[in-house]
Tab-separated table of C-alpha atoms in Angstrom:
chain	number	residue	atom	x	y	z
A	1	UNK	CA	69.963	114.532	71.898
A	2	UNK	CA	70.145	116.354	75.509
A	3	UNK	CA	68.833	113.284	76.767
A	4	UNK	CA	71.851	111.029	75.311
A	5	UNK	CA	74.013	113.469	76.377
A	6	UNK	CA	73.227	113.789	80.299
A	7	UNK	CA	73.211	109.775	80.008
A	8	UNK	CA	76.564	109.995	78.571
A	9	UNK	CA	77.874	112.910	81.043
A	10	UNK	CA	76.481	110.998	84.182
A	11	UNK	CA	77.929	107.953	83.028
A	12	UNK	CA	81.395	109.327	82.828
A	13	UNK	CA	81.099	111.165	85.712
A	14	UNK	CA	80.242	108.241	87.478
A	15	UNK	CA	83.203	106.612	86.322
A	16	UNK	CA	85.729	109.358	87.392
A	17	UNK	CA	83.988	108.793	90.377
A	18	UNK	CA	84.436	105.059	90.687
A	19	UNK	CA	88.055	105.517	88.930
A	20	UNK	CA	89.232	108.172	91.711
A	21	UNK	CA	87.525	106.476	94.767
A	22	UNK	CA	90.785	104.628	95.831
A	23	UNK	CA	92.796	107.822	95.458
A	24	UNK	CA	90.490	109.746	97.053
A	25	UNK	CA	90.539	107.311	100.410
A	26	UNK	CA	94.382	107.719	100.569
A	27	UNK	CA	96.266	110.271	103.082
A	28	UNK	CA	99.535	111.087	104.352
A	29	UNK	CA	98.514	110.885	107.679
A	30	UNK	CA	96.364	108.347	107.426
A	31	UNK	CA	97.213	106.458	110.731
A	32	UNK	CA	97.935	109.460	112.770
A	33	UNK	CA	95.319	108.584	115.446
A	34	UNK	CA	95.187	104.607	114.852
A	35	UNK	CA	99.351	104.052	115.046
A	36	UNK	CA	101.087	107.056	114.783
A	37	UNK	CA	104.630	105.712	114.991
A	38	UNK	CA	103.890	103.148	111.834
A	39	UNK	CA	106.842	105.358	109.966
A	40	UNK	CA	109.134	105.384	112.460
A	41	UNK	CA	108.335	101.655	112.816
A	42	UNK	CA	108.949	100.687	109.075
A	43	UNK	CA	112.092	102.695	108.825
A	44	UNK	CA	113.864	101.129	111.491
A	45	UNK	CA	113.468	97.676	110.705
A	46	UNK	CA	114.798	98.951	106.717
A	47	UNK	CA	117.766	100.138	108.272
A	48	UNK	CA	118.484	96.966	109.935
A	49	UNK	CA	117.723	95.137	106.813
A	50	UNK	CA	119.599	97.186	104.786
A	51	UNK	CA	123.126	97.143	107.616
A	52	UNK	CA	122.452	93.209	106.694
A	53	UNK	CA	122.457	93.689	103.055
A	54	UNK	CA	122.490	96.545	100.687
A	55	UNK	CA	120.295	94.097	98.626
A	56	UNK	CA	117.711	95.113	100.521
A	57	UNK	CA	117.534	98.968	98.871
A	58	UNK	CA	116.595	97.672	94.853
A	59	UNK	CA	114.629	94.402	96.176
A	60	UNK	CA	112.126	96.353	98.266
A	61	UNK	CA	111.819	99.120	95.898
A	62	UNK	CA	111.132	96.437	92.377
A	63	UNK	CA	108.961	94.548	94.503
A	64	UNK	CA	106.714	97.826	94.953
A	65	UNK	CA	106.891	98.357	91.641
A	66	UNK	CA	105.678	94.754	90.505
A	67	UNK	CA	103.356	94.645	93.193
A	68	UNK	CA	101.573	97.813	92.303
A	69	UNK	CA	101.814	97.004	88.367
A	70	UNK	CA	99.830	93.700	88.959
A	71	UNK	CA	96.266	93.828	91.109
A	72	UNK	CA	97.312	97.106	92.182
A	73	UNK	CA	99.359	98.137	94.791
A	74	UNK	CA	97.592	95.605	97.659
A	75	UNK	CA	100.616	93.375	98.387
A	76	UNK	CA	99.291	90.929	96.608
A	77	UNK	CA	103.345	89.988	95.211
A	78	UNK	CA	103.568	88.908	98.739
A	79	UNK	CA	101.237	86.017	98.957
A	80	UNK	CA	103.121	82.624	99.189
A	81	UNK	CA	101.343	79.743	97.975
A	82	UNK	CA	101.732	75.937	98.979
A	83	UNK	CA	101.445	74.932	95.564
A	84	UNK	CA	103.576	77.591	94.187
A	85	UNK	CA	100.361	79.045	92.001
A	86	UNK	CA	100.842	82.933	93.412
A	87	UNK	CA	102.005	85.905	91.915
A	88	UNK	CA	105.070	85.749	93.156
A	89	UNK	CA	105.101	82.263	91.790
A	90	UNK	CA	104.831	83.975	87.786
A	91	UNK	CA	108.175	83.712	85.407
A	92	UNK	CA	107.961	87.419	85.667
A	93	UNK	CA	108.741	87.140	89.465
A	94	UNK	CA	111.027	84.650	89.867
A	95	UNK	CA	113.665	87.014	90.040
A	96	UNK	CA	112.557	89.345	92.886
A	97	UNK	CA	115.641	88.786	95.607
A	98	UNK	CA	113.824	87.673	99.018
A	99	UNK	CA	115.088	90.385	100.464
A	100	UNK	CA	112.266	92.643	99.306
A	101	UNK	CA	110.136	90.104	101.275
A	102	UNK	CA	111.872	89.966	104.177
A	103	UNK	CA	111.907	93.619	104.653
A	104	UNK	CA	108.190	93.792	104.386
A	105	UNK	CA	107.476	90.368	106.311
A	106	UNK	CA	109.515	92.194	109.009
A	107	UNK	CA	108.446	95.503	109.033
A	108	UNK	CA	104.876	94.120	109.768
A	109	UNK	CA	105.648	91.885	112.666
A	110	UNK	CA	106.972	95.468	114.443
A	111	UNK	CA	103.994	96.972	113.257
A	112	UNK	CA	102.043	94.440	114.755
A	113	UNK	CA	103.569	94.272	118.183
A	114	UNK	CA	102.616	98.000	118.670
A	115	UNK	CA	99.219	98.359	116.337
A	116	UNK	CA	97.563	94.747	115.780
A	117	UNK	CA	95.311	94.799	112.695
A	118	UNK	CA	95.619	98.419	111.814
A	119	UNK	CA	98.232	98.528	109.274
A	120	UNK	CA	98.328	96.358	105.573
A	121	UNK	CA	101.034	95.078	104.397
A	122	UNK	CA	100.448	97.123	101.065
A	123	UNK	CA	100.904	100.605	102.854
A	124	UNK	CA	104.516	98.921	104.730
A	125	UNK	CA	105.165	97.712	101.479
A	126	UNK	CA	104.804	101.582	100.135
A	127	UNK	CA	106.421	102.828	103.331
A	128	UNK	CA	109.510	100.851	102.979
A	129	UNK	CA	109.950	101.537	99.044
A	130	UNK	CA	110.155	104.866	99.919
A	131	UNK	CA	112.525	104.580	103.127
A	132	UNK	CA	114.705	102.415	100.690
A	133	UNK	CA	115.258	105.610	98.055
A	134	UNK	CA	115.986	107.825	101.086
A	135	UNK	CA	118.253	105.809	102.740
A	136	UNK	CA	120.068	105.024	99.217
A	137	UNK	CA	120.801	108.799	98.745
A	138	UNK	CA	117.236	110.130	97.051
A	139	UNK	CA	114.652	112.112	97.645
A	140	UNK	CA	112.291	112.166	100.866
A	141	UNK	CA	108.851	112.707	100.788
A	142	UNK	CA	106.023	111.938	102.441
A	143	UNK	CA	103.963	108.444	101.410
A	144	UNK	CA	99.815	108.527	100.829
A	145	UNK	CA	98.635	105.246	103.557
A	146	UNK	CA	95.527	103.859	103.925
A	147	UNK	CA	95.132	101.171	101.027
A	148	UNK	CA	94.034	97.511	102.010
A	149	UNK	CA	95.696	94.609	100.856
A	150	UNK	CA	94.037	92.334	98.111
A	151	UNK	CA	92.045	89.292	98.286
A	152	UNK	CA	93.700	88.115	94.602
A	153	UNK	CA	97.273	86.463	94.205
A	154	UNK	CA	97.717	84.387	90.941
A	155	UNK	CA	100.703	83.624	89.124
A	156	UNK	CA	98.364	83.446	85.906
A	157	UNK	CA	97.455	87.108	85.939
A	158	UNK	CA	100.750	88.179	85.866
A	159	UNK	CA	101.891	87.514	82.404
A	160	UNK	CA	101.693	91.127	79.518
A	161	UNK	CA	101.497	93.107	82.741
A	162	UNK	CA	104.748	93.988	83.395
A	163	UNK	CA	107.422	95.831	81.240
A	164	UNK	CA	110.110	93.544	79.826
A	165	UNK	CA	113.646	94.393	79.138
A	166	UNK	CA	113.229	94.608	74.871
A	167	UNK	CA	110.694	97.001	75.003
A	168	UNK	CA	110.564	100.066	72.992
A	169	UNK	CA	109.152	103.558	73.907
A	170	UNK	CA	105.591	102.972	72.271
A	171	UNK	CA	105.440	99.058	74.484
A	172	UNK	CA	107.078	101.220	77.682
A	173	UNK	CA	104.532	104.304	77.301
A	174	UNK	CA	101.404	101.736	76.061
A	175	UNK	CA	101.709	99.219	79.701
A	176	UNK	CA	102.693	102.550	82.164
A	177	UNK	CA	99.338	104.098	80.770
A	178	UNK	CA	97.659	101.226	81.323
A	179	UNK	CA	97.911	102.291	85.044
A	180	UNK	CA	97.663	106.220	84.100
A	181	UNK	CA	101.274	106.864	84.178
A	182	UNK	CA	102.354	109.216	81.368
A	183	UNK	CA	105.812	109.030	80.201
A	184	UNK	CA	107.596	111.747	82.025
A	185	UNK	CA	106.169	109.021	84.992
A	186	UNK	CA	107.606	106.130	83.316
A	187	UNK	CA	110.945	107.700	82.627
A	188	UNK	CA	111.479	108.812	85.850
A	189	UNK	CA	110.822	105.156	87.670
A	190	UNK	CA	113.048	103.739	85.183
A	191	UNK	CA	115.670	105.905	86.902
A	192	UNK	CA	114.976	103.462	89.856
A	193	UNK	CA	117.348	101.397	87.891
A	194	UNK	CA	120.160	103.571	89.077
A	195	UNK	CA	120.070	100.958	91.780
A	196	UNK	CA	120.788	97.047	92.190
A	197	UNK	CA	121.239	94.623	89.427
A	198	UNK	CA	120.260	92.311	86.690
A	199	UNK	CA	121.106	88.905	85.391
A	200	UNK	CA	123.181	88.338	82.635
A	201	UNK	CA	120.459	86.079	80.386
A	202	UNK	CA	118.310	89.476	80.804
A	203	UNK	CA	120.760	91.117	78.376
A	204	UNK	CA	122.884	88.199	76.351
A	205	UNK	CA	120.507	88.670	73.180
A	206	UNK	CA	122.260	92.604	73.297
A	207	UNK	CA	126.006	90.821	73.625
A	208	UNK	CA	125.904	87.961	70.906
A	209	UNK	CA	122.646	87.870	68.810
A	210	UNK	CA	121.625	91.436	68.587
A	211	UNK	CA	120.764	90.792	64.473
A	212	UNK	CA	122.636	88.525	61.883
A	213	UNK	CA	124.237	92.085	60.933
A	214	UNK	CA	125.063	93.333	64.170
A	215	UNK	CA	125.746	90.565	66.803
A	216	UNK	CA	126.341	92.984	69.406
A	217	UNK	CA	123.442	95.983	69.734
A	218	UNK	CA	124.884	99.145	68.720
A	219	UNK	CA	123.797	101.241	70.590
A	220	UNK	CA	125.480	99.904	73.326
A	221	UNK	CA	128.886	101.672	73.895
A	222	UNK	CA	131.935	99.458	72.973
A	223	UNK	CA	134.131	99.697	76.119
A	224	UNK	CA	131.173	99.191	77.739
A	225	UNK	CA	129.814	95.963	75.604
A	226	UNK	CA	133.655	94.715	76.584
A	227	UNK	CA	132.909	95.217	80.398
A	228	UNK	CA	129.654	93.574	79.903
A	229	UNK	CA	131.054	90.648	77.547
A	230	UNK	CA	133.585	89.946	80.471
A	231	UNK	CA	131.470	89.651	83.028
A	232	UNK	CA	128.635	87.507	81.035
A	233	UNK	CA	130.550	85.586	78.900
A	234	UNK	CA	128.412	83.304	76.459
A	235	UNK	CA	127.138	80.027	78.327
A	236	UNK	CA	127.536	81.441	81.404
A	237	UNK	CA	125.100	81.100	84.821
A	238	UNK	CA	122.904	82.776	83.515
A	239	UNK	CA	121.862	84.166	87.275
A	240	UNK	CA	125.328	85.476	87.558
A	241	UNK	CA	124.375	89.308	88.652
A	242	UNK	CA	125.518	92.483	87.001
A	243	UNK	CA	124.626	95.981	88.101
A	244	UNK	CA	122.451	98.313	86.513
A	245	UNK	CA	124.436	101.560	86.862
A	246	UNK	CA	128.153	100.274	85.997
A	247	UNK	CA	129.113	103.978	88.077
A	248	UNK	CA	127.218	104.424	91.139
A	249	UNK	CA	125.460	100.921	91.947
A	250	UNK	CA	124.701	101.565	94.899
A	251	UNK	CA	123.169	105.551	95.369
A	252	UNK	CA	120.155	106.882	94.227
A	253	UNK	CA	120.849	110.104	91.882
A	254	UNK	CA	120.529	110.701	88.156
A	255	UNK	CA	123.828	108.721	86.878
A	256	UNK	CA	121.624	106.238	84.927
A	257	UNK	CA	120.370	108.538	82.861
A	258	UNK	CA	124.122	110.352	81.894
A	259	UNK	CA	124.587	106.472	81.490
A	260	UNK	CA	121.886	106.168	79.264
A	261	UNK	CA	123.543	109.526	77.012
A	262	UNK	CA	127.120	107.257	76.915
A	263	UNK	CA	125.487	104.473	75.233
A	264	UNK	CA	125.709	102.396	78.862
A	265	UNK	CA	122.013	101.298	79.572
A	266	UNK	CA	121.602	97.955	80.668
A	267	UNK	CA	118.651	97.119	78.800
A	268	UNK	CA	117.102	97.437	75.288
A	269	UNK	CA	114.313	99.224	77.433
A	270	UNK	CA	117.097	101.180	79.216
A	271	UNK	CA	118.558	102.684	75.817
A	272	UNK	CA	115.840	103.210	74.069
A	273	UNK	CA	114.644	106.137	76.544
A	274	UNK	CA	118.187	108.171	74.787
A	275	UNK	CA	117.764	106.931	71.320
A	276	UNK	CA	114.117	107.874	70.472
A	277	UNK	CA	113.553	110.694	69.786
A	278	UNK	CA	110.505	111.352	71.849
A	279	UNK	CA	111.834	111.320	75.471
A	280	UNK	CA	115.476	112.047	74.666
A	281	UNK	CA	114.800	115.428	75.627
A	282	UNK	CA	113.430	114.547	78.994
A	283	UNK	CA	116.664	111.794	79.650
A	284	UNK	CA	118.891	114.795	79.009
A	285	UNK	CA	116.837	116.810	81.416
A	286	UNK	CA	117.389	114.148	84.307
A	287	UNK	CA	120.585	113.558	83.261
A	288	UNK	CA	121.809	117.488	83.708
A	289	UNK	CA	119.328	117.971	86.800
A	290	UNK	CA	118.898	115.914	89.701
A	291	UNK	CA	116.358	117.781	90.998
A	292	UNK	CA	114.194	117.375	88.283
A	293	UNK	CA	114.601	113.295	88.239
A	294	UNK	CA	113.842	113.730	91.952
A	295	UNK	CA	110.769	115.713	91.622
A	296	UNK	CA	109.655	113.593	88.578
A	297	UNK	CA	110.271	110.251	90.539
A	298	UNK	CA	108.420	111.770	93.765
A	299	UNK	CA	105.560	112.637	91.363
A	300	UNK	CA	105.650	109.242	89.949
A	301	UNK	CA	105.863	107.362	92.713
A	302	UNK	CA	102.878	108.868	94.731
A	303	UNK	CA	101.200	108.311	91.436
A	304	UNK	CA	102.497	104.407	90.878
A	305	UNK	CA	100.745	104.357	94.628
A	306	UNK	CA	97.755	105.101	93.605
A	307	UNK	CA	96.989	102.234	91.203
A	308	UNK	CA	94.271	99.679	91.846
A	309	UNK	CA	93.959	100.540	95.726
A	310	UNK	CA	91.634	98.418	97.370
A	311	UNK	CA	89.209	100.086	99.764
A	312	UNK	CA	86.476	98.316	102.180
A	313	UNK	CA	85.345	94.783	101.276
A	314	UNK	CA	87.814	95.296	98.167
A	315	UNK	CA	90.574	94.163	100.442
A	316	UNK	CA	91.669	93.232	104.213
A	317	UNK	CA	93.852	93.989	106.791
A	318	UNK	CA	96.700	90.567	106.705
A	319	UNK	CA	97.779	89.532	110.317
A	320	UNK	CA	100.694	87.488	107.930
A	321	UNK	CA	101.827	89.330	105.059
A	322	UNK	CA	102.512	86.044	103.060
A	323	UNK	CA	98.848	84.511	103.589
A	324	UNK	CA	95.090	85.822	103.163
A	325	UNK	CA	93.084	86.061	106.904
A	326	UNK	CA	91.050	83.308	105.493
């Protein structure tokens, strides 16, 4: 019996081990010797992306976020294939604006002029999702660097790995776990969706075939199901673009969630974080207290950082953000 158990304690200590080694290589100042100006960098080349088009604020920040959900957060989203076979490629991805790309396609080539080969395009990619919240109104704080980017980019390992828009709260919590977010975590980086927009075929089945009872979904406020009816009326392009937060589109701050209290979230996915009874009470937290959606989404966000970092032979340093060294 001892035996068994100091096999089975070694083994799991080994695998805390193997599970934190990623974390464990990442620090804020990471490049303060190797290119110390790599913030300043980044951020400068977001605010002339973002004087071109606000666009650029929710497309850099969702392309972190599917980046990091898929292979980990090692760029890998970034890859372009000739034969249209990356993860970027994936259903799931079609609809990340290429301005998220640009940004981070960018923000390298200034990194490179001053610090060739020192800096992957993961760690910009972080950088710049968190200059985007900042400059959008939210929170600063200061970004864990020194993750290298992956060697994996395949639109077929995309699919079941990221959340879709009729989720419920046991589907949201089950996939954020998956990459050891809790759901205080996942709540608070759904209140990135205070920002940018969606499509209107991404919420029709909530306008016109909710159930055979109940063609529009309930839940949804009325004057609000109006607004949304008007703008996406049935048959319509279904890439036509709506906002997320019908208030404040375009600032970070805790208005989607006092949105999600009126009965005005966007998605099924949106909603259901005010109508279950199991994170209610933490929507009406964020809702009546910014600053504890901003220290939630900080702690989330240095978390969502954190998942499958590559280290070593695990991953590379990209001279081209869009293709592998070799």
């Amino acid at each position: 019996m001892d035996k068994y158990y100091c096999k089975s304690l070694c083994f799991l200590i080994l695998m805390l081990i193997v599970t934190r080694m990623g974390e464990a290589q990442l620090m804020e100042n990471f490049y303060s010797s190797s290119c110390p100006n790599v913030e300043a960098i980044v951020r400068q080349v977001v605010r002339t992306k973002i004087n071109q088009t606000f666009v650029t604020i929710p497309a850099t920040l969702r392309l972190y976020f599917h980046d990091c959900f898929v292979e980990g957060c090692d760029a890998s989203v970034v890859i372009a294939s000739p034969n249209n076979d990356a993860e970027k490629d994936a259903p799931d991805n079609l609809s990340l604006a290429g301005d998220g790309f640009d940004t981070v396609v960018k923000a390298k080539q200034a990194v490179e002029a001053q610090c060739p080969g020192i800096v992957s395009c993961a760690d910009i990619l972080a950088i710049a999702a968190r200059d985007v919240v900042f400059l959008a109104g939210g929170p600063a704080y200061d970004v864990e660097l020194g993750r290298r980017d992956g060697l994996i980019s395949q639109a077929s390992r995309v699919a079941g790995n990221l959340p879709e828009p009729t989720f419920n709260l046991i589907q949201l919590n089950t996939i954020f776990a998956k990459n050891n977010l809790s759901q205080i975590d996942m709540i608070a980086l759904s209140g990135a969706h205070t920002l940018g927009f969606s499509h209107c075929n991404r919420v029709a089945n909530r306008l016109y075939s909710f159930s055979p009872s109940n063609p529009v979904d309930p839940a949804l406020d009325p004057t609000y199901a109006q607004q949304l009816m008007q703008e996406c009326p049935q048959n319509v392009d279904p890439q036509i673009a709506i906002n997320m937060d019908p208030v404040t589109p375009q600032t970070f701050d805790n208005v989607y969630f006092q949105n999600l209290v009126g009965g005005k979230g966007l998605f099924t996915s949106d909603q259901v974080l005010f109508t279950d009874p199991a994170s209610q009470p933490t929507v009406m937290d964020f809702a009546q207290n910014s600053g504890d959606f901003n220290g939630a989404f900080i702690t989330a966000m240095t978390k969502l950082g954190r998942v499958g970092v590559k280290i070593g032979n695990q991953g590379e340093i990209r001279r081209d953000c869009t293709a592998f060294n070799s």
